[in-house]
Every structure is written in structure tokens, then in C-alpha cells.
Coordinates of N, CA and C in Angstrom, one line a residue:
M1 N -43.8 34.7 26.8 CA -42.4 34.6 26.3 C -42.0 36.0 25.8
T2 N -40.9 36.5 26.2 CA -40.5 37.9 25.8 C -39.9 37.8 24.4
I3 N -39.8 38.9 23.8 CA -39.1 39.0 22.5 C -37.7 38.6 22.6
E4 N -37.0 39.1 23.6 CA -35.6 38.8 23.8 C -35.4 37.3 23.9
Y5 N -36.2 36.6 24.7 CA -36.1 35.2 24.9 C -36.4 34.4 23.6
T6 N -37.4 34.9 22.9 CA -37.7 34.2 21.6 C -36.6 34.4 20.6
G7 N -35.9 35.5 20.6 CA -34.8 35.8 19.8 C -33.6 34.8 20.1
K8 N -33.4 34.6 21.4 CA -32.3 33.7 21.9 C -32.6 32.3 21.5
V9 N -33.9 31.9 21.6 CA -34.3 30.5 21.2 C -34.1 30.3 19.7
D10 N -34.5 31.3 18.9 CA -34.3 31.2 17.5 C -32.9 31.1 17.1
T11 N -32.0 31.9 17.8 CA -30.6 31.9 17.5 C -30.0 30.5 17.9
M12 N -30.4 30.0 19.0 CA -29.9 28.7 19.5 C -30.4 27.6 18.5
L13 N -31.6 27.6 18.1 CA -32.1 26.6 17.2 C -31.4 26.7 15.8
A14 N -31.2 27.9 15.4 CA -30.5 28.0 14.1 C -29.1 27.5 14.2
E15 N -28.4 27.8 15.3 CA -27.0 27.3 15.5 C -27.0 25.8 15.6
Y16 N -28.0 25.3 16.3 CA -28.1 23.8 16.5 C -28.3 23.1 15.2
T17 N -29.2 23.6 14.4 CA -29.4 23.1 13.1 C -28.2 23.1 12.2
A18 N -27.5 24.2 12.2 CA -26.3 24.4 11.4 C -25.2 23.4 11.9
M19 N -25.1 23.3 13.2 CA -24.1 22.3 13.8 C -24.4 20.9 13.3
L20 N -25.7 20.5 13.4 CA -26.1 19.2 12.9 C -25.8 19.0 11.5
D21 N -26.0 20.0 10.7 CA -25.7 19.9 9.2 C -24.2 19.7 9.0
R22 N -23.4 20.4 9.8 CA -21.9 20.3 9.6 C -21.5 18.9 10.1
C23 N -22.1 18.4 11.2 CA -21.7 17.1 11.7 C -22.1 16.0 10.7
D24 N -23.3 16.1 10.1 CA -23.8 15.2 9.1 C -22.8 15.1 8.0
A25 N -22.3 16.3 7.5 CA -21.4 16.3 6.4 C -20.1 15.6 6.8
R26 N -19.6 15.9 8.0 CA -18.4 15.2 8.4 C -18.6 13.7 8.6
N27 N -19.7 13.3 9.1 CA -20.0 11.9 9.2 C -20.1 11.2 7.9
T28 N -20.7 11.8 6.9 CA -20.8 11.3 5.5 C -19.4 11.1 5.0
Q29 N -18.5 12.1 5.2 CA -17.2 12.0 4.7 C -16.4 10.9 5.4
A30 N -16.6 10.8 6.7 CA -16.0 9.7 7.5 C -16.4 8.3 7.0
R31 N -17.7 8.2 6.7 CA -18.2 6.9 6.2 C -17.5 6.5 4.9
E32 N -17.4 7.5 4.0 CA -16.7 7.3 2.7 C -15.3 6.9 2.9
L33 N -14.6 7.6 3.8 CA -13.2 7.3 4.1 C -13.0 5.9 4.7
L34 N -13.9 5.5 5.6 CA -13.9 4.2 6.1 C -14.1 3.1 5.1
A35 N -15.0 3.3 4.2 CA -15.2 2.4 3.1 C -14.0 2.2 2.2
E36 N -13.3 3.4 1.9 CA -12.1 3.3 1.1 C -11.0 2.6 1.9
A37 N -10.9 2.9 3.2 CA -9.8 2.3 4.0 C -10.1 0.8 4.1
E38 N -11.3 0.4 4.2 CA -11.6 -1.1 4.3 C -11.3 -1.8 3.0
A39 N -11.5 -1.1 1.9 CA -11.2 -1.7 0.6 C -9.7 -1.9 0.5
L40 N -8.9 -0.8 0.9 CA -7.5 -0.9 0.9 C -7.0 -2.0 1.8
A41 N -7.6 -2.1 3.0 CA -7.1 -3.1 4.0 C -7.4 -4.5 3.4
A42 N -8.5 -4.7 2.7 CA -8.8 -6.0 2.1 C -7.7 -6.3 1.1
E43 N -7.3 -5.3 0.4 CA -6.3 -5.5 -0.7 C -4.9 -5.9 0.0
T44 N -4.6 -5.2 1.1 CA -3.4 -5.6 1.8 C -3.4 -7.0 2.4
R45 N -4.6 -7.4 2.8 CA -4.7 -8.8 3.4 C -4.4 -9.8 2.3
E46 N -5.0 -9.5 1.1 CA -4.7 -10.4 -0.1 C -3.3 -10.5 -0.5
M47 N -2.6 -9.3 -0.4 CA -1.2 -9.2 -0.8 C -0.3 -9.9 0.2
F48 N -0.8 -9.9 1.5 CA 0.0 -10.6 2.5 C 0.3 -12.0 2.2
G49 N -0.8 -12.7 1.8 CA -0.6 -14.1 1.4 C 0.2 -14.3 0.2
A50 N 0.0 -13.4 -0.8 CA 0.7 -13.5 -2.1 C 2.2 -13.3 -1.9
E51 N 2.5 -12.4 -0.9 CA 3.9 -12.1 -0.6 C 4.7 -13.3 -0.2
Y52 N 4.1 -14.2 0.6 CA 4.9 -15.4 1.0 C 5.0 -16.5 0.0
S53 N 4.2 -16.5 -1.0 CA 4.3 -17.5 -2.0 C 5.0 -17.0 -3.3
A54 N 5.4 -15.8 -3.3 CA 6.1 -15.2 -4.4 C 7.6 -15.4 -4.4
P55 N 8.2 -15.4 -5.5 CA 9.7 -15.4 -5.6 C 10.3 -14.2 -4.9
P56 N 11.5 -14.3 -4.4 CA 12.1 -13.2 -3.6 C 12.0 -11.8 -4.2
G57 N 12.3 -11.6 -5.5 CA 12.2 -10.2 -6.1 C 10.7 -9.7 -6.1
E58 N 9.8 -10.6 -6.5 CA 8.4 -10.3 -6.5 C 7.9 -10.0 -5.1
A59 N 8.4 -10.8 -4.1 CA 7.9 -10.6 -2.7 C 8.3 -9.2 -2.2
D60 N 9.5 -8.8 -2.6 CA 10.0 -7.4 -2.2 C 9.0 -6.4 -2.8
R61 N 8.7 -6.5 -4.1 CA 7.8 -5.6 -4.7 C 6.4 -5.6 -4.0
I62 N 5.9 -6.8 -3.7 CA 4.6 -6.9 -3.1 C 4.6 -6.2 -1.7
R63 N 5.7 -6.5 -1.0 CA 5.9 -5.9 0.4 C 5.9 -4.4 0.3
A64 N 6.6 -3.8 -0.6 CA 6.6 -2.4 -0.8 C 5.3 -1.8 -1.1
E65 N 4.6 -2.5 -2.0 CA 3.2 -2.1 -2.4 C 2.3 -2.2 -1.2
R66 N 2.4 -3.2 -0.5 CA 1.5 -3.4 0.7 C 1.8 -2.4 1.7
A67 N 3.0 -2.0 1.9 CA 3.4 -1.0 2.9 C 2.8 0.4 2.5
A68 N 2.8 0.7 1.2 CA 2.2 1.9 0.7 C 0.7 1.9 0.9
L69 N 0.1 0.8 0.7 CA -1.4 0.7 0.9 C -1.7 0.9 2.4
E70 N -0.9 0.3 3.2 CA -1.1 0.4 4.7 C -0.9 1.9 5.1
E71 N 0.0 2.6 4.5 CA 0.1 4.0 4.8 C -1.2 4.8 4.4
Q72 N -1.7 4.4 3.3 CA -3.0 5.0 2.9 C -4.1 4.7 3.9
V73 N -4.2 3.5 4.3 CA -5.2 3.1 5.3 C -5.0 3.9 6.6
D74 N -3.8 4.0 7.0 CA -3.5 4.8 8.3 C -3.9 6.3 8.1
A75 N -3.6 6.8 6.9 CA -3.9 8.3 6.7 C -5.4 8.5 6.7
K76 N -6.1 7.6 6.0 CA -7.6 7.7 6.0 C -8.2 7.5 7.4
S77 N -7.6 6.6 8.2 CA -8.1 6.4 9.6 C -7.8 7.6 10.4
Q78 N -6.7 8.2 10.2 CA -6.4 9.4 11.0 C -7.3 10.6 10.6
L79 N -7.7 10.7 9.4 CA -8.6 11.7 8.9 C -10.0 11.4 9.5
V80 N -10.4 10.2 9.6 CA -11.7 9.8 10.2 C -11.7 10.2 11.7
L81 N -10.6 9.9 12.4 CA -10.5 10.3 13.8 C -10.6 11.9 13.9
R82 N -9.9 12.6 13.0 CA -10.0 14.1 13.1 C -11.4 14.6 12.9
L83 N -12.1 14.0 11.9 CA -13.5 14.4 11.7 C -14.4 14.1 12.9
H84 N -14.2 13.0 13.5 CA -15.0 12.7 14.7 C -14.6 13.6 15.9
Q85 N -13.3 14.0 16.0 CA -12.9 14.9 17.0 C -13.5 16.3 16.8
E86 N -13.6 16.7 15.5 CA -14.2 18.0 15.2 C -15.7 18.0 15.6
N87 N -16.4 16.9 15.3 CA -17.8 16.8 15.7 C -17.9 16.9 17.3
F88 N -17.0 16.2 18.0 CA -17.1 16.2 19.4 C -16.8 17.6 19.9
D89 N -15.8 18.3 19.4 CA -15.4 19.6 19.8 C -16.5 20.6 19.6
E90 N -17.2 20.5 18.4 CA -18.3 21.4 18.1 C -19.4 21.1 19.0
W91 N -19.7 19.9 19.3 CA -20.8 19.6 20.3 C -20.5 20.1 21.7
E92 N -19.3 20.0 22.1 CA -18.9 20.5 23.4 C -19.0 22.0 23.4
K93 N -18.6 22.7 22.4 CA -18.7 24.1 22.3 C -20.2 24.6 22.4
F94 N -21.0 23.8 21.6 CA -22.4 24.2 21.6 C -23.1 24.0 23.0
T95 N -22.8 22.9 23.6 CA -23.4 22.6 24.9 C -22.9 23.5 26.0
A96 N -21.7 24.1 25.8 CA -21.1 25.0 26.8 C -21.5 26.4 26.6
A97 N -22.1 26.7 25.5 CA -22.5 28.1 25.2 C -23.6 28.6 26.1
E98 N -23.5 29.9 26.5 CA -24.5 30.5 27.3 C -25.5 31.1 26.3
W99 N -26.7 30.6 26.4 CA -27.8 31.1 25.5 C -28.6 32.1 26.4

């Protein structure tokens, strides 16, 4: 094995390890966001039933609160998708690199 080849392998392995670390960090963040989104979604499901049995004024308040929670769920879901896309993009970049 030549010194140049060994240097390229060392560089590739260092970049691969760094990429995996970044992907792990994004996956950890995505799992946390998904757990938060699921908790919010469970809350909105509970509110959905309460909305129909509540008096009209209270139902409007519950509906508005539920809509706000649904927006939070959507925002967290979009962030999770972005994190997964970043992982995919980074993996594609790594596999396309000329070592």
C-alpha cells in the first residue's frame, strides 16, 4: 500500500466517521421532535372529543387551541423531514465523492 493510498483511506475514514456522527446527532434530534409531536398529537385527539361536548363558546376556544397544537405538530414534522433530507443529502455527497 502506498503512502498516498493510505492517506486517502485515512481521509475517507475520518470523513465517514464525522458524517456518521452528524447523522447520529440529527437522528437523535429527529427522535426527540417526533416524541414531542406525538405528545402534542395525543393532546389534540383528546381535545377533539372535548370540543364536541363543550358549550359553543368553549368549543371555539378548544378549536383554536387544537389548531395551534396542530400547527406545532406540523412544524415539528417538517423539521424531522428536513433532518432526514440532510442525512440523505450528506450520504449521497459522501458516496459520490472521488477518493
